[in-house]
């Protein structure tokens, strides 16, 4: 199995967390959109818009990180994506809810606070403010959910957790304060000590430092 992507990319990292948790060996091939590699003819053959991640499972190409999570989970019949229709629907609900709102808010803040300066682009303060407003509105339901149960969709770890963990991984480096959300923080602190996470990186800040050292 080959995963095309970058260690700084949350959509890539959610897939890497799942691959590690399932103990599936994979070849992580770096495609760095920040340096234009996404638009290379080779990568455009894999993804029509040149985005990452792309999974290559023995010639079967798949993009969109949530589709990749579901594919890998279906293929392995793992409890990370329960078969019972209602249990599965709740996983999908928390997966989509996080991707749409938390993913969007985080992306606006992270891009403008961290990536724009790295690319010598002017940060857009209005988008940062908008992202923070989105996070202020949508993080509380996640904190409430995690105050009631160990994981987003119930008592067991699921792909919804890998998704949110990867989305929130850049919080520190993007100076996003999660202290108002104690249950969310506790959930995240616990998952960050797990094998599937530490096999990926020690911390997100470490992944950023490793990338800077290489460039
Ligand atoms: N919804 C997509 C988002 C993919 C995405 O936007 N990836 C970024 C890196 S995190 C990318 O490839 N950006 C380069 C570009 O948009 O050309 C997914 O979850 O896979």
CSV table of C-alpha atoms and ligand atoms in Angstrom, one decimal:
chain,number,residue,atom,x,y,z
A,1,UNK,CA,0.0,0.0,0.0
A,2,UNK,CA,1.3,3.5,-0.8
A,3,UNK,CA,0.1,6.7,0.7
A,4,UNK,CA,1.0,9.9,-1.1
A,5,UNK,CA,1.1,12.9,1.2
A,6,UNK,CA,2.9,15.0,3.7
A,7,UNK,CA,3.5,14.7,7.5
A,8,UNK,CA,2.1,18.2,8.1
A,9,UNK,CA,-1.3,17.4,6.4
A,10,UNK,CA,-4.2,16.6,8.7
A,11,UNK,CA,-6.1,14.7,6.0
A,12,UNK,CA,-2.9,12.5,5.5
A,13,UNK,CA,-2.3,12.0,9.2
A,14,UNK,CA,-5.8,10.7,10.0
A,15,UNK,CA,-5.2,8.0,7.4
A,16,UNK,CA,-1.7,7.3,8.8
A,17,UNK,CA,-3.2,7.0,12.3
A,18,UNK,CA,-5.7,4.4,11.0
A,19,UNK,CA,-3.0,2.5,9.0
A,20,UNK,CA,-0.8,2.3,12.2
A,21,UNK,CA,-3.7,1.3,14.4
A,22,UNK,CA,-4.6,-1.5,11.9
A,23,UNK,CA,-0.9,-2.5,11.7
A,24,UNK,CA,-1.0,-2.2,7.9
A,25,UNK,CA,2.5,-1.5,6.5
A,26,UNK,CA,2.6,1.3,3.9
A,27,UNK,CA,5.0,3.3,1.9
A,28,UNK,CA,4.7,7.0,2.7
A,29,UNK,CA,5.6,8.8,-0.5
A,30,UNK,CA,6.1,12.5,0.1
A,31,UNK,CA,4.1,14.8,-2.2
A,32,UNK,CA,4.5,18.4,-1.0
A,33,UNK,CA,1.8,20.7,-2.3
A,34,UNK,CA,3.6,23.6,-0.6
A,35,UNK,CA,6.4,23.3,-3.2
A,36,UNK,CA,4.1,22.6,-6.1
A,37,UNK,CA,4.6,18.8,-6.2
A,38,UNK,CA,0.8,18.3,-6.2
A,39,UNK,CA,0.6,19.8,-9.6
A,40,UNK,CA,3.2,17.5,-11.2
A,41,UNK,CA,2.0,15.4,-14.1
A,42,UNK,CA,2.6,12.2,-12.1
A,43,UNK,CA,0.5,13.4,-9.1
A,44,UNK,CA,-2.3,14.8,-11.4
A,45,UNK,CA,-2.7,11.2,-12.7
A,46,UNK,CA,-3.5,10.2,-9.1
A,47,UNK,CA,-5.7,13.1,-8.2
A,48,UNK,CA,-7.6,15.2,-10.7
A,49,UNK,CA,-6.9,18.4,-8.7
A,50,UNK,CA,-3.5,17.4,-7.4
A,51,UNK,CA,-4.4,17.2,-3.7
A,52,UNK,CA,-3.2,14.9,-1.0
A,53,UNK,CA,-3.7,12.3,0.4
A,54,UNK,CA,-4.0,9.6,-2.2
A,55,UNK,CA,-4.0,5.9,-1.4
A,56,UNK,CA,-2.7,3.4,-3.8
A,57,UNK,CA,-3.9,-0.1,-2.8
A,58,UNK,CA,-2.2,-2.4,-5.3
A,59,UNK,CA,-3.2,-0.1,-8.2
A,60,UNK,CA,-6.6,0.9,-6.8
A,61,UNK,CA,-6.3,4.7,-6.4
A,62,UNK,CA,-8.5,6.6,-3.9
A,63,UNK,CA,-8.6,10.2,-2.7
A,64,UNK,CA,-10.6,12.2,-0.1
A,65,UNK,CA,-9.3,11.2,3.4
A,66,UNK,CA,-12.7,10.3,4.8
A,67,UNK,CA,-13.4,8.0,1.8
A,68,UNK,CA,-9.9,6.4,2.5
A,69,UNK,CA,-10.7,5.9,6.2
A,70,UNK,CA,-14.0,4.2,5.3
A,71,UNK,CA,-12.4,2.1,2.6
A,72,UNK,CA,-9.6,0.8,4.9
A,73,UNK,CA,-12.1,0.2,7.7
A,74,UNK,CA,-14.5,-1.7,5.4
A,75,UNK,CA,-11.7,-3.7,3.9
A,76,UNK,CA,-10.5,-4.8,7.4
A,77,UNK,CA,-13.9,-5.1,9.0
A,78,UNK,CA,-12.5,-3.3,12.0
A,79,UNK,CA,-14.4,-2.2,15.1
A,80,UNK,CA,-13.1,1.3,14.3
A,81,UNK,CA,-16.1,1.4,11.9
A,82,UNK,CA,-18.9,-0.8,13.5
A,83,UNK,CA,-21.1,-2.8,11.2
A,84,UNK,CA,-24.4,-2.1,13.0
A,85,UNK,CA,-26.2,0.5,11.0
A,86,UNK,CA,-27.0,2.8,13.9
A,87,UNK,CA,-23.5,2.6,15.4
A,88,UNK,CA,-22.0,3.2,12.0
A,89,UNK,CA,-24.3,6.2,11.4
A,90,UNK,CA,-23.1,7.8,14.6
A,91,UNK,CA,-19.5,7.3,13.5
A,92,UNK,CA,-20.4,9.0,10.2
A,93,UNK,CA,-22.2,11.8,12.0
A,94,UNK,CA,-19.2,12.7,14.2
A,95,UNK,CA,-16.8,12.2,11.3
A,96,UNK,CA,-18.7,14.6,9.0
A,97,UNK,CA,-19.5,17.1,11.8
A,98,UNK,CA,-15.8,17.4,12.7
A,99,UNK,CA,-14.6,17.5,9.1
A,100,UNK,CA,-17.1,20.2,8.0
A,101,UNK,CA,-16.9,22.6,10.9
A,102,UNK,CA,-13.8,21.9,13.0
A,103,UNK,CA,-11.7,21.1,9.8
A,104,UNK,CA,-12.9,24.3,8.2
A,105,UNK,CA,-12.2,26.5,11.2
A,106,UNK,CA,-8.8,24.9,11.9
A,107,UNK,CA,-7.7,25.2,8.2
A,108,UNK,CA,-8.5,28.9,8.1
A,109,UNK,CA,-6.5,29.7,11.3
A,110,UNK,CA,-3.6,27.2,10.6
A,111,UNK,CA,-3.1,28.3,7.0
A,112,UNK,CA,-3.1,32.0,7.8
A,113,UNK,CA,-1.1,31.9,11.0
A,114,UNK,CA,1.5,29.3,10.0
A,115,UNK,CA,1.5,28.4,6.3
A,116,UNK,CA,1.0,31.8,4.7
A,117,UNK,CA,4.2,33.2,6.5
A,118,UNK,CA,6.2,30.1,5.4
A,119,UNK,CA,5.1,30.8,1.8
A,120,UNK,CA,5.8,34.6,2.1
A,121,UNK,CA,2.1,35.3,1.7
A,122,UNK,CA,0.2,37.9,3.6
A,123,UNK,CA,-2.0,36.3,6.3
A,124,UNK,CA,-5.7,37.1,6.0
A,125,UNK,CA,-6.7,38.3,9.5
A,126,UNK,CA,-10.4,38.2,8.6
A,127,UNK,CA,-10.2,34.5,7.8
A,128,UNK,CA,-8.4,33.9,11.1
A,129,UNK,CA,-11.2,35.7,13.0
A,130,UNK,CA,-13.8,33.7,11.0
A,131,UNK,CA,-12.0,30.4,11.7
A,132,UNK,CA,-11.8,31.2,15.4
A,133,UNK,CA,-15.5,32.1,15.5
A,134,UNK,CA,-16.3,28.8,13.9
A,135,UNK,CA,-14.2,26.9,16.4
A,136,UNK,CA,-15.8,28.8,19.3
A,137,UNK,CA,-19.2,27.7,18.1
A,138,UNK,CA,-18.5,24.1,17.2
A,139,UNK,CA,-15.9,22.9,19.7
A,140,UNK,CA,-18.3,22.9,22.7
A,141,UNK,CA,-20.5,20.1,21.3
A,142,UNK,CA,-17.4,17.9,20.9
A,143,UNK,CA,-16.3,18.7,24.5
A,144,UNK,CA,-19.8,17.9,25.8
A,145,UNK,CA,-19.8,14.6,23.9
A,146,UNK,CA,-16.5,13.6,25.3
A,147,UNK,CA,-17.5,14.6,28.8
A,148,UNK,CA,-20.2,11.8,28.6
A,149,UNK,CA,-18.2,9.0,27.0
A,150,UNK,CA,-14.7,7.9,26.2
A,151,UNK,CA,-14.8,8.4,22.5
A,152,UNK,CA,-16.8,10.5,20.0
A,153,UNK,CA,-19.2,7.8,18.8
A,154,UNK,CA,-19.4,5.7,22.0
A,155,UNK,CA,-17.3,3.5,24.3
A,156,UNK,CA,-14.9,2.4,21.5
A,157,UNK,CA,-12.3,4.2,19.4
A,158,UNK,CA,-13.5,4.8,15.8
A,159,UNK,CA,-12.4,6.5,12.6
A,160,UNK,CA,-14.3,9.6,13.9
A,161,UNK,CA,-11.6,9.9,16.6
A,162,UNK,CA,-8.7,9.5,14.2
A,163,UNK,CA,-10.3,12.3,12.1
A,164,UNK,CA,-10.8,14.8,14.9
A,165,UNK,CA,-7.4,14.0,16.4
A,166,UNK,CA,-5.6,14.8,13.1
A,167,UNK,CA,-7.7,17.9,12.6
A,168,UNK,CA,-6.8,19.3,16.0
A,169,UNK,CA,-3.2,18.2,16.0
A,170,UNK,CA,-1.9,21.6,14.7
A,171,UNK,CA,-3.8,23.5,17.6
A,172,UNK,CA,-0.6,24.3,19.5
A,173,UNK,CA,1.4,25.4,16.5
A,174,UNK,CA,-1.5,27.5,15.3
A,175,UNK,CA,-1.9,29.0,18.8
A,176,UNK,CA,-5.4,27.8,19.3
A,177,UNK,CA,-6.4,27.5,22.9
A,178,UNK,CA,-8.1,24.3,23.8
A,179,UNK,CA,-8.1,24.9,27.6
A,180,UNK,CA,-11.8,25.9,27.6
A,181,UNK,CA,-12.5,22.3,26.5
A,182,UNK,CA,-11.2,20.0,29.3
A,183,UNK,CA,-12.9,16.7,28.1
A,184,UNK,CA,-11.6,17.3,24.6
A,185,UNK,CA,-8.2,18.0,25.9
A,186,UNK,CA,-8.2,14.9,28.1
A,187,UNK,CA,-9.3,12.7,25.2
A,188,UNK,CA,-6.6,14.2,22.9
A,189,UNK,CA,-3.9,13.8,25.6
A,190,UNK,CA,-4.8,10.2,26.0
A,191,UNK,CA,-4.8,9.4,22.2
A,192,UNK,CA,-1.5,11.2,21.7
A,193,UNK,CA,0.3,8.6,24.0
A,194,UNK,CA,-1.0,5.7,21.9
A,195,UNK,CA,1.2,3.7,19.6
A,196,UNK,CA,-0.7,4.6,16.4
A,197,UNK,CA,0.1,8.3,17.2
A,198,UNK,CA,3.7,8.0,18.4
A,199,UNK,CA,4.6,5.8,15.4
A,200,UNK,CA,3.5,8.7,13.2
A,201,UNK,CA,5.2,11.5,15.1
A,202,UNK,CA,6.1,12.4,18.7
A,203,UNK,CA,4.1,15.6,18.4
A,204,UNK,CA,2.8,17.8,15.6
A,205,UNK,CA,5.4,20.4,16.5
A,206,UNK,CA,8.1,17.7,15.9
A,207,UNK,CA,6.7,17.0,12.4
A,208,UNK,CA,6.9,20.8,11.6
A,209,UNK,CA,10.5,20.9,12.9
A,210,UNK,CA,11.5,17.9,10.9
A,211,UNK,CA,10.0,19.4,7.8
A,212,UNK,CA,11.8,22.7,8.4
A,213,UNK,CA,15.1,20.9,8.9
A,214,UNK,CA,14.7,19.3,5.5
A,215,UNK,CA,14.0,22.5,3.6
B,1,LIG,N1,-11.1,17.1,1.7
B,1,LIG,C1,-9.8,16.6,1.3
B,1,LIG,C2,-8.8,17.8,1.6
B,1,LIG,C3,-7.5,17.5,0.9
B,1,LIG,C4,-6.6,18.8,1.0
B,1,LIG,O1,-7.1,19.9,0.8
B,1,LIG,N2,-5.3,18.5,1.1
B,1,LIG,C5,-4.4,19.7,1.1
B,1,LIG,C6,-3.2,19.4,2.0
B,1,LIG,S1,-3.7,19.3,3.7
B,1,LIG,C7,-3.8,19.8,-0.3
B,1,LIG,O2,-3.6,18.9,-1.0
B,1,LIG,N3,-3.6,21.1,-0.7
B,1,LIG,C8,-3.0,21.4,-1.9
B,1,LIG,C9,-4.0,21.9,-2.9
B,1,LIG,O3,-5.2,22.2,-2.6
B,1,LIG,O4,-3.7,22.0,-4.1
B,1,LIG,C10,-9.4,15.4,2.1
B,1,LIG,O5,-9.9,15.3,3.2
B,1,LIG,O6,-8.6,14.6,1.6
